[in-house]
mmCIF file with all atom_site columns, C-alpha atoms in Angstrom:
data_model
loop_
_atom_site.group_PDB
_atom_site.id
_atom_site.type_symbol
_atom_site.label_atom_id
_atom_site.label_alt_id
_atom_site.label_comp_id
_atom_site.label_asym_id
_atom_site.label_entity_id
_atom_site.label_seq_id
_atom_site.pdbx_PDB_ins_code
_atom_site.Cartn_x
_atom_site.Cartn_y
_atom_site.Cartn_z
_atom_site.occupancy
_atom_site.B_iso_or_equiv
_atom_site.pdbx_formal_charge
_atom_site.auth_seq_id
_atom_site.auth_comp_id
_atom_site.auth_asym_id
_atom_site.auth_atom_id
_atom_site.pdbx_PDB_model_num
ATOM 1   C CA . ASN A 1 1   ? 47.090 51.651 -44.673 1.00 54.00 ? 1   ASN A CA 1
ATOM 2   C CA . ALA A 1 2   ? 43.760 51.398 -42.921 1.00 73.00 ? 2   ALA A CA 1
ATOM 3   C CA . GLY A 1 3   ? 43.811 51.232 -39.161 1.00 92.00 ? 3   GLY A CA 1
ATOM 4   C CA . VAL A 1 4   ? 41.857 48.886 -36.959 1.00 96.00 ? 4   VAL A CA 1
ATOM 5   C CA . MET A 1 5   ? 38.222 48.866 -38.011 1.00 96.00 ? 5   MET A CA 1
ATOM 6   C CA . GLN A 1 6   ? 35.255 48.147 -35.802 1.00 97.00 ? 6   GLN A CA 1
ATOM 7   C CA . ASN A 1 7   ? 31.576 47.962 -36.581 1.00 97.00 ? 7   ASN A CA 1
ATOM 8   C CA . PRO A 1 8   ? 29.039 48.920 -35.731 1.00 97.00 ? 8   PRO A CA 1
ATOM 9   C CA . ARG A 1 9   ? 30.181 52.093 -34.015 1.00 97.00 ? 9   ARG A CA 1
ATOM 10  C CA . HIS A 1 10  ? 26.979 52.254 -32.015 1.00 97.00 ? 10  HIS A CA 1
ATOM 11  C CA . LEU A 1 11  ? 24.666 49.405 -31.119 1.00 98.00 ? 11  LEU A CA 1
ATOM 12  C CA . VAL A 1 12  ? 21.400 49.515 -29.220 1.00 98.00 ? 12  VAL A CA 1
ATOM 13  C CA . ARG A 1 13  ? 19.900 46.303 -27.905 1.00 98.00 ? 13  ARG A CA 1
ATOM 14  C CA . ARG A 1 14  ? 17.043 45.434 -25.605 1.00 97.00 ? 14  ARG A CA 1
ATOM 15  C CA . ARG A 1 15  ? 17.620 43.177 -22.643 1.00 97.00 ? 15  ARG A CA 1
ATOM 16  C CA . GLY A 1 16  ? 17.766 39.546 -23.703 1.00 97.00 ? 16  GLY A CA 1
ATOM 17  C CA . GLN A 1 17  ? 18.883 40.217 -27.273 1.00 98.00 ? 17  GLN A CA 1
ATOM 18  C CA . GLU A 1 18  ? 22.236 39.298 -28.756 1.00 98.00 ? 18  GLU A CA 1
ATOM 19  C CA . ALA A 1 19  ? 25.023 41.728 -29.623 1.00 98.00 ? 19  ALA A CA 1
ATOM 20  C CA . ARG A 1 20  ? 27.687 41.009 -32.245 1.00 98.00 ? 20  ARG A CA 1
ATOM 21  C CA . LEU A 1 21  ? 30.700 43.262 -32.416 1.00 98.00 ? 21  LEU A CA 1
ATOM 22  C CA . ARG A 1 22  ? 33.179 43.003 -35.257 1.00 98.00 ? 22  ARG A CA 1
ATOM 23  C CA . CYS A 1 23  ? 36.833 43.925 -35.455 1.00 98.00 ? 23  CYS A CA 1
ATOM 24  C CA . SER A 1 24  ? 39.124 43.915 -38.474 1.00 97.00 ? 24  SER A CA 1
ATOM 25  C CA . PRO A 1 25  ? 42.785 44.235 -37.466 1.00 95.00 ? 25  PRO A CA 1
ATOM 26  C CA . MET A 1 26  ? 45.344 46.334 -39.262 1.00 94.00 ? 26  MET A CA 1
ATOM 27  C CA . LYS A 1 27  ? 46.827 44.800 -42.375 1.00 91.00 ? 27  LYS A CA 1
ATOM 28  C CA . GLY A 1 28  ? 49.574 42.390 -41.450 1.00 88.00 ? 28  GLY A CA 1
ATOM 29  C CA . HIS A 1 29  ? 48.388 42.015 -37.859 1.00 90.00 ? 29  HIS A CA 1
ATOM 30  C CA . SER A 1 30  ? 47.381 38.586 -36.658 1.00 89.00 ? 30  SER A CA 1
ATOM 31  C CA . HIS A 1 31  ? 46.842 39.274 -32.968 1.00 92.00 ? 31  HIS A CA 1
ATOM 32  C CA . VAL A 1 32  ? 43.594 40.745 -31.671 1.00 95.00 ? 32  VAL A CA 1
ATOM 33  C CA . TYR A 1 33  ? 42.681 41.908 -28.171 1.00 96.00 ? 33  TYR A CA 1
ATOM 34  C CA . TRP A 1 34  ? 39.269 42.955 -26.863 1.00 98.00 ? 34  TRP A CA 1
ATOM 35  C CA . TYR A 1 35  ? 38.884 45.460 -24.029 1.00 98.00 ? 35  TYR A CA 1
ATOM 36  C CA . ARG A 1 36  ? 35.806 46.848 -22.304 1.00 97.00 ? 36  ARG A CA 1
ATOM 37  C CA . GLN A 1 37  ? 35.541 50.400 -21.016 1.00 95.00 ? 37  GLN A CA 1
ATOM 38  C CA . LEU A 1 38  ? 32.830 51.364 -18.583 1.00 90.00 ? 38  LEU A CA 1
ATOM 39  C CA . PRO A 1 39  ? 31.951 55.076 -18.171 1.00 82.00 ? 39  PRO A CA 1
ATOM 40  C CA . GLU A 1 40  ? 34.636 56.974 -16.257 1.00 77.00 ? 40  GLU A CA 1
ATOM 41  C CA . GLU A 1 41  ? 36.768 53.820 -16.085 1.00 81.00 ? 41  GLU A CA 1
ATOM 42  C CA . GLY A 1 42  ? 39.922 52.466 -17.653 1.00 86.00 ? 42  GLY A CA 1
ATOM 43  C CA . LEU A 1 43  ? 40.033 49.692 -20.194 1.00 95.00 ? 43  LEU A CA 1
ATOM 44  C CA . LYS A 1 44  ? 39.710 46.127 -18.931 1.00 96.00 ? 44  LYS A CA 1
ATOM 45  C CA . PHE A 1 45  ? 41.211 43.235 -20.854 1.00 96.00 ? 45  PHE A CA 1
ATOM 46  C CA . MET A 1 46  ? 38.719 40.620 -21.968 1.00 97.00 ? 46  MET A CA 1
ATOM 47  C CA . VAL A 1 47  ? 40.280 38.227 -24.468 1.00 97.00 ? 47  VAL A CA 1
ATOM 48  C CA . TYR A 1 48  ? 43.307 37.742 -26.706 1.00 94.00 ? 48  TYR A CA 1
ATOM 49  C CA . LEU A 1 49  ? 43.028 35.821 -29.963 1.00 94.00 ? 49  LEU A CA 1
ATOM 50  C CA . GLN A 1 50  ? 45.167 34.766 -32.855 1.00 92.00 ? 50  GLN A CA 1
ATOM 51  C CA . LYS A 1 51  ? 43.763 33.356 -36.062 1.00 90.00 ? 51  LYS A CA 1
ATOM 52  C CA . GLU A 1 52  ? 41.513 30.406 -35.143 1.00 90.00 ? 52  GLU A CA 1
ATOM 53  C CA . ASN A 1 53  ? 42.805 30.341 -31.566 1.00 93.00 ? 53  ASN A CA 1
ATOM 54  C CA . ILE A 1 54  ? 41.809 31.849 -28.251 1.00 94.00 ? 54  ILE A CA 1
ATOM 55  C CA . ILE A 1 55  ? 45.056 32.457 -26.399 1.00 92.00 ? 55  ILE A CA 1
ATOM 56  C CA . ASP A 1 56  ? 43.831 34.116 -23.195 1.00 92.00 ? 56  ASP A CA 1
ATOM 57  C CA . GLU A 1 57  ? 40.223 34.632 -22.172 1.00 94.00 ? 57  GLU A CA 1
ATOM 58  C CA . SER A 1 58  ? 40.918 35.282 -18.512 1.00 93.00 ? 58  SER A CA 1
ATOM 59  C CA . GLY A 1 59  ? 39.131 38.647 -18.578 1.00 94.00 ? 59  GLY A CA 1
ATOM 60  C CA . MET A 1 60  ? 35.958 37.488 -20.213 1.00 95.00 ? 60  MET A CA 1
ATOM 61  C CA . PRO A 1 61  ? 32.837 36.590 -18.217 1.00 94.00 ? 61  PRO A CA 1
ATOM 62  C CA . LYS A 1 62  ? 32.270 32.838 -18.253 1.00 91.00 ? 62  LYS A CA 1
ATOM 63  C CA . GLU A 1 63  ? 28.665 33.106 -19.333 1.00 95.00 ? 63  GLU A CA 1
ATOM 64  C CA . ARG A 1 64  ? 27.022 34.866 -22.287 1.00 97.00 ? 64  ARG A CA 1
ATOM 65  C CA . PHE A 1 65  ? 30.297 36.143 -23.761 1.00 98.00 ? 65  PHE A CA 1
ATOM 66  C CA . SER A 1 66  ? 32.269 34.468 -26.521 1.00 97.00 ? 66  SER A CA 1
ATOM 67  C CA . ALA A 1 67  ? 34.883 35.528 -29.048 1.00 97.00 ? 67  ALA A CA 1
ATOM 68  C CA . GLU A 1 68  ? 36.329 34.170 -32.233 1.00 96.00 ? 68  GLU A CA 1
ATOM 69  C CA . PHE A 1 69  ? 38.865 35.106 -34.864 1.00 96.00 ? 69  PHE A CA 1
ATOM 70  C CA . PRO A 1 70  ? 38.292 32.871 -37.876 1.00 93.00 ? 70  PRO A CA 1
ATOM 71  C CA . LYS A 1 71  ? 40.789 32.133 -40.586 1.00 91.00 ? 71  LYS A CA 1
ATOM 72  C CA . GLU A 1 72  ? 38.917 34.488 -42.886 1.00 91.00 ? 72  GLU A CA 1
ATOM 73  C CA . GLY A 1 73  ? 37.057 37.573 -41.809 1.00 93.00 ? 73  GLY A CA 1
ATOM 74  C CA . PRO A 1 74  ? 36.944 39.786 -38.762 1.00 96.00 ? 74  PRO A CA 1
ATOM 75  C CA . SER A 1 75  ? 37.153 38.900 -35.109 1.00 97.00 ? 75  SER A CA 1
ATOM 76  C CA . ILE A 1 76  ? 33.744 38.785 -33.448 1.00 98.00 ? 76  ILE A CA 1
ATOM 77  C CA . LEU A 1 77  ? 32.799 39.408 -29.853 1.00 98.00 ? 77  LEU A CA 1
ATOM 78  C CA . ARG A 1 78  ? 29.389 37.967 -29.139 1.00 98.00 ? 78  ARG A CA 1
ATOM 79  C CA . ILE A 1 79  ? 27.248 38.795 -26.131 1.00 98.00 ? 79  ILE A CA 1
ATOM 80  C CA . GLN A 1 80  ? 24.153 36.691 -25.672 1.00 98.00 ? 80  GLN A CA 1
ATOM 81  C CA . GLN A 1 81  ? 21.094 37.716 -23.645 1.00 98.00 ? 81  GLN A CA 1
ATOM 82  C CA . VAL A 1 82  ? 22.446 41.188 -22.971 1.00 98.00 ? 82  VAL A CA 1
ATOM 83  C CA . VAL A 1 83  ? 21.754 42.924 -19.665 1.00 97.00 ? 83  VAL A CA 1
ATOM 84  C CA . ARG A 1 84  ? 21.966 46.617 -18.797 1.00 95.00 ? 84  ARG A CA 1
ATOM 85  C CA . GLY A 1 85  ? 25.340 46.052 -17.126 1.00 94.00 ? 85  GLY A CA 1
ATOM 86  C CA . ASP A 1 86  ? 26.780 45.134 -20.520 1.00 96.00 ? 86  ASP A CA 1
ATOM 87  C CA . SER A 1 87  ? 26.392 48.744 -21.650 1.00 96.00 ? 87  SER A CA 1
ATOM 88  C CA . ALA A 1 88  ? 29.922 49.957 -22.309 1.00 96.00 ? 88  ALA A CA 1
ATOM 89  C CA . ALA A 1 89  ? 32.393 50.814 -25.012 1.00 97.00 ? 89  ALA A CA 1
ATOM 90  C CA . TYR A 1 90  ? 34.107 47.758 -26.469 1.00 98.00 ? 90  TYR A CA 1
ATOM 91  C CA . PHE A 1 91  ? 37.483 48.337 -28.068 1.00 97.00 ? 91  PHE A CA 1
ATOM 92  C CA . CYS A 1 92  ? 39.579 45.935 -30.009 1.00 97.00 ? 92  CYS A CA 1
ATOM 93  C CA . ALA A 1 93  ? 43.277 46.324 -30.609 1.00 96.00 ? 93  ALA A CA 1
ATOM 94  C CA . SER A 1 94  ? 45.665 44.532 -32.907 1.00 94.00 ? 94  SER A CA 1
ATOM 95  C CA . SER A 1 95  ? 49.386 43.911 -33.045 1.00 90.00 ? 95  SER A CA 1
ATOM 96  C CA . ARG A 1 96  ? 51.767 42.309 -35.497 1.00 86.00 ? 96  ARG A CA 1
ATOM 97  C CA . ARG A 1 97  ? 53.014 39.755 -33.033 1.00 74.00 ? 97  ARG A CA 1
ATOM 98  C CA . THR A 1 98  ? 53.182 39.134 -29.347 1.00 65.00 ? 98  THR A CA 1
ATOM 99  C CA . GLY A 1 99  ? 56.057 39.527 -26.992 1.00 62.00 ? 99  GLY A CA 1
ATOM 100 C CA . MET A 1 100 ? 57.824 42.296 -25.180 1.00 63.00 ? 100 MET A CA 1
ATOM 101 C CA . GLY A 1 101 ? 56.782 45.723 -26.154 1.00 67.00 ? 101 GLY A CA 1
ATOM 102 C CA . GLU A 1 102 ? 54.625 45.000 -29.157 1.00 81.00 ? 102 GLU A CA 1
ATOM 103 C CA . THR A 1 103 ? 52.470 48.049 -29.803 1.00 88.00 ? 103 THR A CA 1
ATOM 104 C CA . GLN A 1 104 ? 48.724 47.579 -29.756 1.00 92.00 ? 104 GLN A CA 1
ATOM 105 C CA . TYR A 1 105 ? 46.684 49.808 -32.040 1.00 94.00 ? 105 TYR A CA 1
ATOM 106 C CA . PHE A 1 106 ? 43.111 50.444 -31.059 1.00 96.00 ? 106 PHE A CA 1
ATOM 107 C CA . GLY A 1 107 ? 39.996 50.626 -33.149 1.00 97.00 ? 107 GLY A CA 1
ATOM 108 C CA . PRO A 1 108 ? 37.346 53.343 -32.732 1.00 96.00 ? 108 PRO A CA 1
ATOM 109 C CA . GLY A 1 109 ? 35.228 51.151 -30.478 1.00 97.00 ? 109 GLY A CA 1
ATOM 110 C CA . THR A 1 110 ? 31.644 49.969 -30.440 1.00 98.00 ? 110 THR A CA 1
ATOM 111 C CA . ARG A 1 111 ? 29.384 51.700 -27.966 1.00 97.00 ? 111 ARG A CA 1
ATOM 112 C CA . LEU A 1 112 ? 26.772 49.253 -26.774 1.00 97.00 ? 112 LEU A CA 1
ATOM 113 C CA . LEU A 1 113 ? 23.661 50.523 -25.076 1.00 97.00 ? 113 LEU A CA 1
ATOM 114 C CA . VAL A 1 114 ? 21.280 48.015 -23.544 1.00 97.00 ? 114 VAL A CA 1
ATOM 115 C CA . LEU A 1 115 ? 17.783 49.301 -22.925 1.00 96.00 ? 115 LEU A CA 1
ATOM 116 C CA . GLY B 2 1   ? 47.655 39.519 -11.487 1.00 82.00 ? 1   GLY B CA 1
ATOM 117 C CA . GLU B 2 2   ? 48.970 42.909 -12.367 1.00 89.00 ? 2   GLU B CA 1
ATOM 118 C CA . ASN B 2 3   ? 47.477 46.011 -10.767 1.00 93.00 ? 3   ASN B CA 1
ATOM 119 C CA . VAL B 2 4   ? 48.156 49.474 -12.156 1.00 95.00 ? 4   VAL B CA 1
ATOM 120 C CA . GLU B 2 5   ? 47.276 52.599 -10.232 1.00 94.00 ? 5   GLU B CA 1
ATOM 121 C CA . GLN B 2 6   ? 47.297 56.144 -11.501 1.00 92.00 ? 6   GLN B CA 1
ATOM 122 C CA . HIS B 2 7   ? 47.603 59.354 -9.535  1.00 81.00 ? 7   HIS B CA 1
ATOM 123 C CA . PRO B 2 8   ? 46.093 61.884 -9.457  1.00 83.00 ? 8   PRO B CA 1
ATOM 124 C CA . SER B 2 9   ? 42.724 61.259 -11.120 1.00 88.00 ? 9   SER B CA 1
ATOM 125 C CA . THR B 2 10  ? 42.427 64.802 -12.406 1.00 94.00 ? 10  THR B CA 1
ATOM 126 C CA . LEU B 2 11  ? 45.025 67.426 -13.161 1.00 95.00 ? 11  LEU B CA 1
ATOM 127 C CA . SER B 2 12  ? 44.595 71.024 -14.242 1.00 96.00 ? 12  SER B CA 1
ATOM 128 C CA . VAL B 2 13  ? 47.512 73.104 -15.463 1.00 96.00 ? 13  VAL B CA 1
ATOM 129 C CA . GLN B 2 14  ? 48.022 76.472 -17.076 1.00 97.00 ? 14  GLN B CA 1
ATOM 130 C CA . GLU B 2 15  ? 48.965 76.506 -20.733 1.00 97.00 ? 15  GLU B CA 1
ATOM 131 C CA . GLY B 2 16  ? 52.728 76.438 -21.027 1.00 97.00 ? 16  GLY B CA 1
ATOM 132 C CA . ASP B 2 17  ? 53.278 74.713 -17.711 1.00 97.00 ? 17  ASP B CA 1
ATOM 133 C CA . SER B 2 18  ? 54.449 71.128 -17.310 1.00 97.00 ? 18  SER B CA 1
ATOM 134 C CA . ALA B 2 19  ? 52.275 68.191 -16.316 1.00 96.00 ? 19  ALA B CA 1
ATOM 135 C CA . VAL B 2 20  ? 53.426 65.012 -14.603 1.00 95.00 ? 20  VAL B CA 1
ATOM 136 C CA . ILE B 2 21  ? 51.293 61.913 -14.309 1.00 95.00 ? 21  ILE B CA 1
ATOM 137 C CA . LYS B 2 22  ? 52.445 59.002 -12.176 1.00 94.00 ? 22  LYS B CA 1
ATOM 138 C CA . CYS B 2 23  ? 51.610 55.306 -12.252 1.00 96.00 ? 23  CYS B CA 1
ATOM 139 C CA . THR B 2 24  ? 52.563 52.401 -10.060 1.00 97.00 ? 24  THR B CA 1
ATOM 140 C CA . TYR B 2 25  ? 52.409 48.715 -10.912 1.00 96.00 ? 25  TYR B CA 1
ATOM 141 C CA . SER B 2 26  ? 52.520 45.581 -8.828  1.00 95.00 ? 26  SER B CA 1
ATOM 142 C CA . ASP B 2 27  ? 53.960 42.793 -10.988 1.00 93.00 ? 27  ASP B CA 1
ATOM 143 C CA . SER B 2 28  ? 57.746 42.892 -11.083 1.00 92.00 ? 28  SER B CA 1
ATOM 144 C CA . ALA B 2 29  ? 57.609 40.790 -14.270 1.00 90.00 ? 29  ALA B CA 1
ATOM 145 C CA . SER B 2 30  ? 56.047 43.679 -16.205 1.00 92.00 ? 30  SER B CA 1
ATOM 146 C CA . ASN B 2 31  ? 58.453 44.941 -18.828 1.00 91.00 ? 31  ASN B CA 1
ATOM 147 C CA . TYR B 2 32  ? 56.462 47.134 -21.206 1.00 92.00 ? 32  TYR B CA 1
ATOM 148 C CA . PHE B 2 33  ? 54.748 50.388 -20.252 1.00 94.00 ? 33  PHE B CA 1
ATOM 149 C CA . PRO B 2 34  ? 52.743 52.331 -22.853 1.00 95.00 ? 34  PRO B CA 1
ATOM 150 C CA . TRP B 2 35  ? 50.843 55.571 -22.408 1.00 97.00 ? 35  TRP B CA 1
ATOM 151 C CA . TYR B 2 36  ? 47.613 56.218 -24.299 1.00 97.00 ? 36  TYR B CA 1
ATOM 152 C CA . LYS B 2 37  ? 45.730 59.457 -24.850 1.00 97.00 ? 37  LYS B CA 1
ATOM 153 C CA . GLN B 2 38  ? 41.978 59.300 -25.292 1.00 95.00 ? 38  GLN B CA 1
ATOM 154 C CA . GLU B 2 39  ? 39.877 62.247 -26.357 1.00 94.00 ? 39  GLU B CA 1
ATOM 155 C CA . LEU B 2 40  ? 36.168 62.230 -25.657 1.00 91.00 ? 40  LEU B CA 1
ATOM 156 C CA . GLY B 2 41  ? 34.406 59.595 -27.736 1.00 89.00 ? 41  GLY B CA 1
ATOM 157 C CA . LYS B 2 42  ? 37.587 58.605 -29.534 1.00 92.00 ? 42  LYS B CA 1
ATOM 158 C CA . ARG B 2 43  ? 39.904 55.623 -29.564 1.00 94.00 ? 43  ARG B CA 1
ATOM 159 C CA . PRO B 2 44  ? 42.931 55.381 -27.240 1.00 95.00 ? 44  PRO B CA 1
ATOM 160 C CA . GLN B 2 45  ? 46.042 56.474 -29.111 1.00 95.00 ? 45  GLN B CA 1
ATOM 161 C CA . LEU B 2 46  ? 49.556 55.504 -28.160 1.00 95.00 ? 46  LEU B CA 1
ATOM 162 C CA . ILE B 2 47  ? 51.666 58.576 -27.400 1.00 96.00 ? 47  ILE B CA 1
ATOM 163 C CA . ILE B 2 48  ? 54.810 57.010 -25.977 1.00 96.00 ? 48  ILE B CA 1
ATOM 164 C CA . ASP B 2 49  ? 56.008 53.755 -24.491 1.00 93.00 ? 49  ASP B CA 1
ATOM 165 C CA . ILE B 2 50  ? 58.996 52.463 -22.591 1.00 92.00 ? 50  ILE B CA 1
ATOM 166 C CA . ARG B 2 51  ? 60.536 49.060 -22.152 1.00 88.00 ? 51  ARG B CA 1
ATOM 167 C CA . SER B 2 52  ? 62.209 47.832 -19.014 1.00 83.00 ? 52  SER B CA 1
ATOM 168 C CA . ASN B 2 53  ? 65.685 47.921 -20.463 1.00 79.00 ? 53  ASN B CA 1
ATOM 169 C CA . VAL B 2 54  ? 65.675 51.741 -20.490 1.00 79.00 ? 54  VAL B CA 1
ATOM 170 C CA . GLY B 2 55  ? 65.018 54.279 -17.766 1.00 88.00 ? 55  GLY B CA 1
ATOM 171 C CA . GLU B 2 56  ? 63.851 57.249 -19.799 1.00 92.00 ? 56  GLU B CA 1
ATOM 172 C CA . LYS B 2 57  ? 62.515 58.017 -23.254 1.00 92.00 ? 57  LYS B CA 1
ATOM 173 C CA . LYS B 2 58  ? 61.710 61.361 -24.818 1.00 94.00 ? 58  LYS B CA 1
ATOM 174 C CA . ASP B 2 59  ? 59.723 62.412 -27.862 1.00 93.00 ? 59  ASP B CA 1
ATOM 175 C CA . GLN B 2 60  ? 59.515 66.180 -28.375 1.00 95.00 ? 60  GLN B CA 1
ATOM 176 C CA . ARG B 2 61  ? 57.383 67.561 -25.518 1.00 96.00 ? 61  ARG B CA 1
ATOM 177 C CA . ILE B 2 62  ? 56.643 64.163 -24.040 1.00 97.00 ? 62  ILE B CA 1
ATOM 178 C CA . ALA B 2 63  ? 58.887 61.997 -21.897 1.00 97.00 ? 63  ALA B CA 1
ATOM 179 C CA . VAL B 2 64  ? 58.445 58.877 -19.827 1.00 96.00 ? 64  VAL B CA 1
ATOM 180 C CA . THR B 2 65  ? 60.597 57.683 -16.948 1.00 96.00 ? 65  THR B CA 1
ATOM 181 C CA . LEU B 2 66  ? 60.681 54.230 -15.414 1.00 95.00 ? 66  LEU B CA 1
ATOM 182 C CA . ASN B 2 67  ? 61.887 53.185 -11.962 1.00 94.00 ? 67  ASN B CA 1
ATOM 183 C CA . LYS B 2 68  ? 61.819 49.387 -11.860 1.00 92.00 ? 68  LYS B CA 1
ATOM 184 C CA . THR B 2 69  ? 63.041 49.189 -8.277  1.00 92.00 ? 69  THR B CA 1
ATOM 185 C CA . ALA B 2 70  ? 60.155 51.295 -7.013  1.00 93.00 ? 70  ALA B CA 1
ATOM 186 C CA . LYS B 2 71  ? 57.769 49.932 -9.656  1.00 94.00 ? 71  LYS B CA 1
ATOM 187 C CA . HIS B 2 72  ? 56.561 53.251 -10.907 1.00 94.00 ? 72  HIS B CA 1
ATOM 188 C CA . PHE B 2 73  ? 56.670 55.167 -14.165 1.00 95.00 ? 73  PHE B CA 1
ATOM 189 C CA . SER B 2 74  ? 55.717 58.713 -15.041 1.00 96.00 ? 74  SER B CA 1
ATOM 190 C CA . LEU B 2 75  ? 54.589 60.737 -18.032 1.00 96.00 ? 75  LEU B CA 1
ATOM 191 C CA . HIS B 2 76  ? 55.985 64.231 -18.389 1.00 97.00 ? 76  HIS B CA 1
ATOM 192 C CA . ILE B 2 77  ? 54.442 66.774 -20.758 1.00 97.00 ? 77  ILE B CA 1
ATOM 193 C CA . THR B 2 78  ? 56.253 70.086 -21.126 1.00 97.00 ? 78  THR B CA 1
ATOM 194 C CA . GLU B 2 79  ? 54.916 73.341 -22.590 1.00 97.00 ? 79  GLU B CA 1
ATOM 195 C CA . THR B 2 80  ? 51.358 72.096 -22.360 1.00 97.00 ? 80  THR B CA 1
ATOM 196 C CA . GLN B 2 81  ? 48.819 73.243 -24.928 1.00 96.00 ? 81  GLN B CA 1
ATOM 197 C CA . PRO B 2 82  ? 44.998 73.211 -24.849 1.00 95.00 ? 82  PRO B CA 1
ATOM 198 C CA . GLU B 2 83  ? 44.992 70.310 -27.313 1.00 96.00 ? 83  GLU B CA 1
ATOM 199 C CA . ASP B 2 84  ? 46.795 68.215 -24.704 1.00 97.00 ? 84  ASP B CA 1
ATOM 200 C CA . SER B 2 85  ? 43.517 68.174 -22.749 1.00 97.00 ? 85  SER B CA 1
ATOM 201 C CA . ALA B 2 86  ? 42.329 64.560 -22.709 1.00 97.00 ? 86  ALA B CA 1
ATOM 202 C CA . VAL B 2 87  ? 42.263 61.434 -20.585 1.00 95.00 ? 87  VAL B CA 1
ATOM 203 C CA . TYR B 2 88  ? 45.634 59.743 -20.266 1.00 97.00 ? 88  TYR B CA 1
ATOM 204 C CA . PHE B 2 89  ? 45.973 56.049 -19.459 1.00 96.00 ? 89  PHE B CA 1
ATOM 205 C CA . CYS B 2 90  ? 49.075 54.226 -18.364 1.00 96.00 ? 90  CYS B CA 1
ATOM 206 C CA . ALA B 2 91  ? 49.343 50.476 -18.840 1.00 96.00 ? 91  ALA B CA 1
ATOM 207 C CA . ALA B 2 92  ? 51.685 47.612 -18.084 1.00 94.00 ? 92  ALA B CA 1
ATOM 208 C CA . SER B 2 93  ? 52.363 44.260 -19.697 1.00 91.00 ? 93  SER B CA 1
ATOM 209 C CA . THR B 2 94  ? 54.564 41.305 -18.884 1.00 86.00 ? 94  THR B CA 1
ATOM 210 C CA . GLY B 2 95  ? 54.934 40.566 -22.570 1.00 71.00 ? 95  GLY B CA 1
ATOM 211 C CA . ALA B 2 96  ? 53.992 36.918 -22.161 1.00 64.00 ? 96  ALA B CA 1
ATOM 212 C CA . ASN B 2 97  ? 50.801 37.381 -24.101 1.00 65.00 ? 97  ASN B CA 1
ATOM 213 C CA . SER B 2 98  ? 50.994 41.137 -24.328 1.00 76.00 ? 98  SER B CA 1
ATOM 214 C CA . LYS B 2 99  ? 47.663 41.836 -22.658 1.00 89.00 ? 99  LYS B CA 1
ATOM 215 C CA . LEU B 2 100 ? 47.666 45.330 -21.215 1.00 93.00 ? 100 LEU B CA 1
ATOM 216 C CA . THR B 2 101 ? 46.571 46.178 -17.686 1.00 94.00 ? 101 THR B CA 1
ATOM 217 C CA . PHE B 2 102 ? 45.402 49.784 -17.600 1.00 95.00 ? 102 PHE B CA 1
ATOM 218 C CA . GLY B 2 103 ? 45.191 52.369 -14.888 1.00 95.00 ? 103 GLY B CA 1
ATOM 219 C CA . LYS B 2 104 ? 41.883 54.164 -14.411 1.00 93.00 ? 104 LYS B CA 1
ATOM 220 C CA . GLY B 2 105 ? 43.017 57.219 -16.300 1.00 94.00 ? 105 GLY B CA 1
ATOM 221 C CA . ILE B 2 106 ? 43.662 60.832 -15.487 1.00 95.00 ? 106 ILE B CA 1
ATOM 222 C CA . THR B 2 107 ? 41.764 63.756 -16.945 1.00 95.00 ? 107 THR B CA 1
ATOM 223 C CA . LEU B 2 108 ? 44.217 66.491 -17.894 1.00 96.00 ? 108 LEU B CA 1
ATOM 224 C CA . SER B 2 109 ? 42.809 69.967 -18.418 1.00 97.00 ? 109 SER B CA 1
ATOM 225 C CA . VAL B 2 110 ? 45.043 72.662 -19.869 1.00 97.00 ? 110 VAL B CA 1
ATOM 226 C CA . ARG B 2 111 ? 43.702 76.146 -19.163 1.00 95.00 ? 111 ARG B CA 1
ATOM 227 C CA . PRO B 2 112 ? 44.331 78.688 -21.945 1.00 91.00 ? 112 PRO B CA 1
#
């Protein structure tokens, strides 16, 4: 049973380019969460999605960032016109369902470096 | 919104000793408290969690306690080993949409 998959594992972009991060949840999981981790910091919630729906995007910057989880295929976190401050590790997590105490399993992360 | 704080930020113990890491939270509606271990360059991995309907949970050398009145919960690691060295994150969730609010993490170093 494969765990949460993320690709690419490392991504280098120049300022102004676009970054696309992909996340495939564990088999049987329909809930996906994206978190951002800055160096020496904890993980910060960005967005929570179910298939074809954004449930909570309260942690996501209003501009340049968007996320989707289509009916088929992985969830995608898209960052347009990247800036150096976007450099971070981006983790996605998945769970079977939502509600009290539902375990979230994390992927290996995508480390984005903006030059 | 929820705010989770972790103390101390670093902890060094001798192999075989116990380690205790404490977290406080602000939202009394939080009812789920997981602990994650993250090794350098790796993904966070769940090591133990506790729900608000229990006060303590144990799994081999690891235990977690929860005090809902004081709004704090603690991770206890007994008989520490060098492979316990990592960053440990506590988190809290209200369960409404299950998003986790994390503390900043503590770096645990176990000296051989």
